[in-house]
Coordinates of C-alpha atoms and ligand atoms in Angstrom, one line a residue:
X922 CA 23.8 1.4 13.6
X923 CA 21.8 0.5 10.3
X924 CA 19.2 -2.5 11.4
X925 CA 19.5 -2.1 14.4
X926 CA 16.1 -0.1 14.5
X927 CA 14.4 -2.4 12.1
X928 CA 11.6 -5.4 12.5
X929 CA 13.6 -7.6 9.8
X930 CA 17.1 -5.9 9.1
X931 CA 18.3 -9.0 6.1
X932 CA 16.4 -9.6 3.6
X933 CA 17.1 -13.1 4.5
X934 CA 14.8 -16.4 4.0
X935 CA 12.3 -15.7 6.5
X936 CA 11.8 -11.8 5.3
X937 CA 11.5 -12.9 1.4
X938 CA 8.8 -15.6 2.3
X939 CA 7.0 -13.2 4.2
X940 CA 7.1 -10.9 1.8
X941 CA 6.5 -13.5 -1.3
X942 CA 3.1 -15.0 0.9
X943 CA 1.9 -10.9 1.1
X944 CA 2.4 -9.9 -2.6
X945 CA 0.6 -13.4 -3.3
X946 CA -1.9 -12.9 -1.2
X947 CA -2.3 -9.1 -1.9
X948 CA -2.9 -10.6 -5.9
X949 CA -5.4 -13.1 -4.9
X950 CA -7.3 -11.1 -2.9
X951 CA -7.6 -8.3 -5.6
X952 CA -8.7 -10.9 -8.2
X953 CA -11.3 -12.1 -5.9
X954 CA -12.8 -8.4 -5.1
X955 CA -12.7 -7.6 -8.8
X956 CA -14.7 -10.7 -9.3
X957 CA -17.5 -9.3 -6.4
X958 CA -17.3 -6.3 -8.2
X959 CA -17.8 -7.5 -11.7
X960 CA -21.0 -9.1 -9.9
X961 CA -22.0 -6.0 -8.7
X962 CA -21.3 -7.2 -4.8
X963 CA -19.1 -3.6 -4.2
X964 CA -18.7 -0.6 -6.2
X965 CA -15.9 2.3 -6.7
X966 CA -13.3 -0.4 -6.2
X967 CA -9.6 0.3 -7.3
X968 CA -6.6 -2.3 -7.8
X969 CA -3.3 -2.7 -6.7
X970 CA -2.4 -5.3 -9.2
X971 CA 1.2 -4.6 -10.1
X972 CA 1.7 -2.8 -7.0
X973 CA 2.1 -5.1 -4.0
X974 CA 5.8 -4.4 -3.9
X975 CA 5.6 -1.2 -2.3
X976 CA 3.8 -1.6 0.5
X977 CA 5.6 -5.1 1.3
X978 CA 8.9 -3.9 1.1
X979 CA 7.4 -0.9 3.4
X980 CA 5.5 -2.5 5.6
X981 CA 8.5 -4.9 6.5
X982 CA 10.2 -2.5 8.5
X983 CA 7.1 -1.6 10.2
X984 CA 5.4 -2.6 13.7
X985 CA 1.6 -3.2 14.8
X986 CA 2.3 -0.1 16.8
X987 CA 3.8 2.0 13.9
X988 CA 1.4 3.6 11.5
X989 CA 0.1 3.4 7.4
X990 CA -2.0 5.7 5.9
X991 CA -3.1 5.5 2.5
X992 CA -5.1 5.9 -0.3
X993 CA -8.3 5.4 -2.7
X994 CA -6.4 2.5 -3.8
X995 CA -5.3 0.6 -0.2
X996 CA -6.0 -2.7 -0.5
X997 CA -2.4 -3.6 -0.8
X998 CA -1.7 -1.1 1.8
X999 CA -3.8 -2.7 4.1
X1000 CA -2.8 -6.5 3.9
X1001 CA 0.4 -5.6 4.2
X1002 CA 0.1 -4.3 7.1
X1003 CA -1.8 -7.2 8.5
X1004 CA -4.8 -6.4 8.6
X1005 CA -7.5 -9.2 8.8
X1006 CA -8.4 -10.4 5.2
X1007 CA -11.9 -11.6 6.4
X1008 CA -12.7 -8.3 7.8
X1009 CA -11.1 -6.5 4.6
X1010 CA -13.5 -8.7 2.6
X1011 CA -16.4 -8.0 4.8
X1012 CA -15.9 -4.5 4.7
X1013 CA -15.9 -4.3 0.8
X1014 CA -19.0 -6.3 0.4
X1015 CA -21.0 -3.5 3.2
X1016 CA -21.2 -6.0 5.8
X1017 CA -21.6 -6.3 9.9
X1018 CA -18.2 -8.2 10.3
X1019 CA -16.1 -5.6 8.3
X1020 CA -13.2 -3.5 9.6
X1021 CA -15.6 -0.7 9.9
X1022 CA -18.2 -2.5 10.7
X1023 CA -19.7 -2.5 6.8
X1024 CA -20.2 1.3 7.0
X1025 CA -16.9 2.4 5.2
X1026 CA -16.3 0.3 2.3
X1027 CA -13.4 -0.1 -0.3
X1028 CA -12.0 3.3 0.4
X1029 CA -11.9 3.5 4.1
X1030 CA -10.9 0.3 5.6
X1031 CA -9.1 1.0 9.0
X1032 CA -7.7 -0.9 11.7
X1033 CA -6.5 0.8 14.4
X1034 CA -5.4 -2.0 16.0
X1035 CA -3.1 -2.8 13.0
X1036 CA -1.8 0.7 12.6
X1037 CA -3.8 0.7 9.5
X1038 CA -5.1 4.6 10.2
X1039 CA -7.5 4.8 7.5
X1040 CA -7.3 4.5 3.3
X1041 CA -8.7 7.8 2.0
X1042 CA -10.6 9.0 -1.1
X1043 CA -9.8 12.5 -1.3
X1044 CA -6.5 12.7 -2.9
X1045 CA -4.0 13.6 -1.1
X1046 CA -5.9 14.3 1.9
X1047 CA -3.8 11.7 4.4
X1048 CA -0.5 13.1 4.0
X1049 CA -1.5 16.0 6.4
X1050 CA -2.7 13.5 8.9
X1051 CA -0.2 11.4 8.4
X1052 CA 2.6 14.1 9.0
X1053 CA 0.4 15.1 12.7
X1054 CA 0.4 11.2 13.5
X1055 CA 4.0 11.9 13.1
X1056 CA 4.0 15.0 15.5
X1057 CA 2.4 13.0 17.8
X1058 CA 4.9 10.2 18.2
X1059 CA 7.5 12.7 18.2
X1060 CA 5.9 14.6 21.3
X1061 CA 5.1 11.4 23.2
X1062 CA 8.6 10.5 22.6
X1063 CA 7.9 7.0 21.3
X1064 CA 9.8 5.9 18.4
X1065 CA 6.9 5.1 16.3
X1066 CA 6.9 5.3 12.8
X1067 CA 4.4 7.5 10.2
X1068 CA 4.0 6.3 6.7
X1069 CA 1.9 7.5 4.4
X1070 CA 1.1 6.1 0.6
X1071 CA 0.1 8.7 -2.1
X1072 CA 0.3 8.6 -5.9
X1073 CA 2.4 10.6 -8.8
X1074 CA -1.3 12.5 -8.8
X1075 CA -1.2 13.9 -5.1
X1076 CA 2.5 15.0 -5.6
X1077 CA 1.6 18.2 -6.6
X1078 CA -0.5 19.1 -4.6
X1079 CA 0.0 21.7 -1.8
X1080 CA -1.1 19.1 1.5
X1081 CA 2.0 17.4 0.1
X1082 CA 4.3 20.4 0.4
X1083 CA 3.2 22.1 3.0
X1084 CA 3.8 18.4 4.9
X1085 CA 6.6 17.7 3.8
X1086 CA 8.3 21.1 4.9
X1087 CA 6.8 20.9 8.1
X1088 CA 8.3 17.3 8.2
X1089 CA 11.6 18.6 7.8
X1090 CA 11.3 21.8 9.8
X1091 CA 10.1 19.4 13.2
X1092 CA 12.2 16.6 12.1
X1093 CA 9.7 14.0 12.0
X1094 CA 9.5 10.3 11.9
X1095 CA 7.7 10.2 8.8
X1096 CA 8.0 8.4 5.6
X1097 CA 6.3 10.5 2.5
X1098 CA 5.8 7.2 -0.1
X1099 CA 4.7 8.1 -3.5
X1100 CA 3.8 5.1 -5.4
X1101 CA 4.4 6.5 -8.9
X1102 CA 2.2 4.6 -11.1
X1103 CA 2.5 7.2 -14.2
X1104 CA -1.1 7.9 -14.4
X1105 CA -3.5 9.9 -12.4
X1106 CA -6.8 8.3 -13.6
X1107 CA -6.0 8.7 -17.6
X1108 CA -4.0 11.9 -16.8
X1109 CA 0.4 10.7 -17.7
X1110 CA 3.1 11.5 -15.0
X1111 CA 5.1 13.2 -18.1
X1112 CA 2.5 15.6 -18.6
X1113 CA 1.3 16.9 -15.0
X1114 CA 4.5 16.6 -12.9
X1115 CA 7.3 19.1 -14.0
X1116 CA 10.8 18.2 -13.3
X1117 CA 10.5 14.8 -13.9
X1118 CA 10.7 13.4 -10.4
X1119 CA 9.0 13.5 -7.6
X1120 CA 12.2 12.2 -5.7
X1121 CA 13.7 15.1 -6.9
X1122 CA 11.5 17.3 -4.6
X1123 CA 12.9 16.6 -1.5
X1124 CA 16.1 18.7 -2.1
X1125 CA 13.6 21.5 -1.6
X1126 CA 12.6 20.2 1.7
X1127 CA 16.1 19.4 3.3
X1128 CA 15.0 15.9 3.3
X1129 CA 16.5 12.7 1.1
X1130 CA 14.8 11.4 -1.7
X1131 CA 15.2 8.5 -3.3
X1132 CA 13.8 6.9 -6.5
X1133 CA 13.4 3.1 -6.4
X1134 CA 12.4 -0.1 -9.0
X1135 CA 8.7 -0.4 -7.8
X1136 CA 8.6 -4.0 -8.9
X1137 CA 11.5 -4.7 -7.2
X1138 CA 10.8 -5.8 -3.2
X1139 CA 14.5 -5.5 -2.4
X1140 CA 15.1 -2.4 -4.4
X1141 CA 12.0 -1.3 -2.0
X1142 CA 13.0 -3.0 1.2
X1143 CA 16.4 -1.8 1.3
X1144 CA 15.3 2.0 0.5
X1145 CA 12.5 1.9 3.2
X1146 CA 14.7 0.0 5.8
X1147 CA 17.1 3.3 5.4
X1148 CA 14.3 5.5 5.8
X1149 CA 12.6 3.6 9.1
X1150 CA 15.8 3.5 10.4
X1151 CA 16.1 7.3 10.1
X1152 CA 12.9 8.1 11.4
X1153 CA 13.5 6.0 14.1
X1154 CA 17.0 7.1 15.2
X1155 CA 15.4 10.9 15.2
X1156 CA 17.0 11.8 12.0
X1157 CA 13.7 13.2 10.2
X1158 CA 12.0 12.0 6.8
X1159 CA 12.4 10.9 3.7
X1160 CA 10.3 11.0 0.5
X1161 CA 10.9 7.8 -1.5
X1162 CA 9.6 7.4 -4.8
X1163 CA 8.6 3.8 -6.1
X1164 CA 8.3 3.5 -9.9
X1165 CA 5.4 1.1 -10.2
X1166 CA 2.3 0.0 -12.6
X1167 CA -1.2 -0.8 -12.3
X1168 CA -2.4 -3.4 -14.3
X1169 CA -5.6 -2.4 -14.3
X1170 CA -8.4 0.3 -15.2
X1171 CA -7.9 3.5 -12.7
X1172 CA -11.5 1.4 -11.7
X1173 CA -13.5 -1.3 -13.0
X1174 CA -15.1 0.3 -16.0
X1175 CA -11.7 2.1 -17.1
X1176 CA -10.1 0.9 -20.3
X1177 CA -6.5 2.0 -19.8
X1178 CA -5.7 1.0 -23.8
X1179 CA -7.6 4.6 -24.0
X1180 CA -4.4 6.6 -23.1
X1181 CA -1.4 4.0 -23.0
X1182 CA -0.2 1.7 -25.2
X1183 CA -0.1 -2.5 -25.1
X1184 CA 3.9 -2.3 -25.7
X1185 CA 4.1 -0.2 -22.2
X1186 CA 1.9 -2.7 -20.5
X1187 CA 3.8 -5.7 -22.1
X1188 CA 7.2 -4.0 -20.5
X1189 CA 5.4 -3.6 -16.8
X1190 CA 4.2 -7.2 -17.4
X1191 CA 7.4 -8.7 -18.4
X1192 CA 9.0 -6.9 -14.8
X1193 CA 6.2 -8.5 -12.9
X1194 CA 6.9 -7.8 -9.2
X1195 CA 5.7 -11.7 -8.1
X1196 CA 7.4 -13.5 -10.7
X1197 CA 10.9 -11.2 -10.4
X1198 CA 10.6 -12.4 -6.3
X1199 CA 10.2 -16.0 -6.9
X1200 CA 12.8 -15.7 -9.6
X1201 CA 15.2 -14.5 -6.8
X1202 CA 14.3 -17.0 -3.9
X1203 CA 15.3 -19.7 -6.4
X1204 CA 17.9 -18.5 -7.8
X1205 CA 19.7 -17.6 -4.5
X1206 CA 18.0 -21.1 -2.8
X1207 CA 15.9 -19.2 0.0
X1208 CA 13.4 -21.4 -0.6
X1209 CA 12.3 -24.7 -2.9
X1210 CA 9.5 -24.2 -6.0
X1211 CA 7.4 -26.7 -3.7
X1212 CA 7.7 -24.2 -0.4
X1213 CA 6.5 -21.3 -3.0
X1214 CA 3.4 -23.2 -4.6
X1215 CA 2.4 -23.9 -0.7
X1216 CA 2.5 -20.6 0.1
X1217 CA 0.3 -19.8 -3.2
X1218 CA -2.1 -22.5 -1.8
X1219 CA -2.2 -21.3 1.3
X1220 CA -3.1 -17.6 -0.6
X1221 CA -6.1 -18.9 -2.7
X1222 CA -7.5 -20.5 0.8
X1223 CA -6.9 -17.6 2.4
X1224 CA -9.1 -15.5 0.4
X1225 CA -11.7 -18.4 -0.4
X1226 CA -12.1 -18.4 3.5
X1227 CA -12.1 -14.4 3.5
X1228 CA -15.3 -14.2 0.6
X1229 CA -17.2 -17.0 2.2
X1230 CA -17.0 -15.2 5.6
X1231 CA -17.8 -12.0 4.3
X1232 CA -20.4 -13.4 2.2
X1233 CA -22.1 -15.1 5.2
X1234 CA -22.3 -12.3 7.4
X1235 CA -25.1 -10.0 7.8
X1236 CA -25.2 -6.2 6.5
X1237 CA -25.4 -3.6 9.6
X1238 CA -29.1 -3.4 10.9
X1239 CA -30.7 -0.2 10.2
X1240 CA -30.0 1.2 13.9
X1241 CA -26.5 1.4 13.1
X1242 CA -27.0 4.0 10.7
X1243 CA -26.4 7.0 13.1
X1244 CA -23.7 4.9 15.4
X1245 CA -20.1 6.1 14.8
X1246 CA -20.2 9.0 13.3
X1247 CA -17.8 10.2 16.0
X1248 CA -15.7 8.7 18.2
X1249 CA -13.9 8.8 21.2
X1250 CA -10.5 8.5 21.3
X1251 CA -8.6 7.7 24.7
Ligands
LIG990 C1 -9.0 16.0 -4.2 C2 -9.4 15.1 -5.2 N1 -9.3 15.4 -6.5 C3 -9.7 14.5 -7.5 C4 -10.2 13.3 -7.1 C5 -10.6 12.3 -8.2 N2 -9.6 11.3 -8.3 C6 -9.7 10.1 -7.7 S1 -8.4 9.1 -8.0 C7 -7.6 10.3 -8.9 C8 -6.3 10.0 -9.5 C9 -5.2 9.9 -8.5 O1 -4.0 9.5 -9.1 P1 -2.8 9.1 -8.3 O2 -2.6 10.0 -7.2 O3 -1.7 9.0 -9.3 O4 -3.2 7.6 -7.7 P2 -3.5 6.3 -8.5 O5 -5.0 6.3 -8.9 O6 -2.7 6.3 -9.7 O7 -3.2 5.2 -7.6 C10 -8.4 11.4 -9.0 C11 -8.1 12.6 -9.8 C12 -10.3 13.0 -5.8 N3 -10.7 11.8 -5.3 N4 -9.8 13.8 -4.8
LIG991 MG1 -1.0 7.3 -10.2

């Protein structure tokens, strides 16, 4: 019965003002950690401004006990998720207090606690684990959920393939999530990816794919609440493909005007995924423009509380150097 396996089945009032107070937050907390990195606080960092739709309209579906896996650029991934801004912070300044305790930085923050399994940056590299994190919910029998995050650069590659075969093959609860942002670094979709889809792979694989508005969280929510349901119910994966943008440089010190034009930034701009989502809780009444500014409030505090814990705590002390290098899992 469709919903009947998901954590918020309607998009209804409550689900679009969670959703609206993670995009928001996912913004603000970006523009904060570009400031630290502009200062030189933390380095290699990459944004997900333009982005947050995916992962929300994901991570909806999902439990604590179901499972994300993501990328170089997680951030997004992350919050959604829930996991702990002040930690996140802490993490991407190197300090004790961080989700990894300071020792993992920008492109490894992981809660386990969260589900949040790890952000990764060797490209490509977590859709392998993520399809064994699959295997092992399926074994144990649990109905947990896999998801993992990759870009329109990873979808070539093999660990994608070879996943998403063995995916279909074992029947996994997995969802394969390709946040198709047209560039890999300065490197355009158009060019490297033949066929024109990446959706359009999944025929291949026995599995449904399914190409979705990016900066649209329903367009996204209803698309992943299909595909958790499936996975769920023991009907296998899906591959969804979210047309996105990033606003931003690959990284800091990236012009993107270099290899795309202002008119194709103007057109991602004028579909902004935060702006089209308050457009729509008005419009339909979900909410008042004095319920949304709270929740932006409520965002700006949340991440002025997140950089003034992170930058108050202390970096790891030098014994810590050789602690957790492996651990044990029960
Ligand atoms: C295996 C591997 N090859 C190359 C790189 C260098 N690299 C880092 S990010 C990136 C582009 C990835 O593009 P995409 O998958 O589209 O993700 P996006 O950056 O657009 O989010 C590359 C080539 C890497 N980190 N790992
Ligand atoms: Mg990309």
């Amino acid at each position: 019965m469709a919903g009947e396996y998901s954590a918020r089945p309607e998009l209804n009032r409550g689900t679009l003002l969670w959703a609206y107070e993670r995009m928001v937050t996912i913004r603000r907390f970006e523009e904060q950690a570009r400031r630290e990195a502009d200062a030189g606080k933390l380095r290699g960092m990459h944004s997900s401004i333009g982005q947050e739709a995916v992962p929300t309209g994901v991570c909806a579906h999902l439990r604590d006990s179901d499972f994300v896996l993501g990328t170089h650029r997680s951030h997004h991934h992350c919050i959604a998720k829930g996991v702990d801004l002040n930690e996140m912070m802490a993490e991407l300044l190197g300090k004790a207090t961080g989700t990894n305790k300071g020792k993992g930085g920008t492109m490894h923050i992981a809660d386990i606690n969260k589900g949040m399994l790890g952000a990764n940056g060797v490209v490509g590299s977590n859709i392998p684990v993520a399809t064994g994190v699959a295997l092992s919910a399926s074994v144990r029998g649990s109905d947990q959920v896999s998801v993992v995050f990759f870009g329109d650069g990873a979808s070539s590659q093999g660990s994608l393939h070879e996943s998403m075969n063995l995916a279909s093959i074992w029947n996994l609860p997995i969802l394969f999530v390709c946040e198709n942002n047209r560039y890999a670094e300065a490197t355009p979709f158009e060019y490297s990816v033949a066929g024109a889809s990446v959706s359009g792979r999944a025929a291949g694989y026995a599995m449904p794919g399914v190409t979705v508005d990016g900066q649209s969280l329903p367009d996204v929510y209803a698309a992943a609440g299909e595909a958790v349901r499936r996975a769920r119910a023991g009907e296998g994966p899906t591959l969804i493909e979210a047309q996105t943008y990033r606003y931003q440089g690959h990284f800091g010190a990236d012009n993107p005007l270099g290899y795309r034009t202002e008119e194709e930034e103007a057109y991602y701009h004028a579909r902004d995924c935060i702006d089209r989502l308050r457009a729509h809780v008005l419009e339909g009444e979900y909410a008042t423009e004095a319920e949304l500014s709270d929740i932006d409030e409520s965002a700006v505090a949340a991440v002025l509380t997140a950089i003034q814990f992170a930058d108050e705590s202390p970096f790891p002390a030098d014994d810590e150097l050789t602690t957790d290098v492996y651990v044990s899992y029960r």
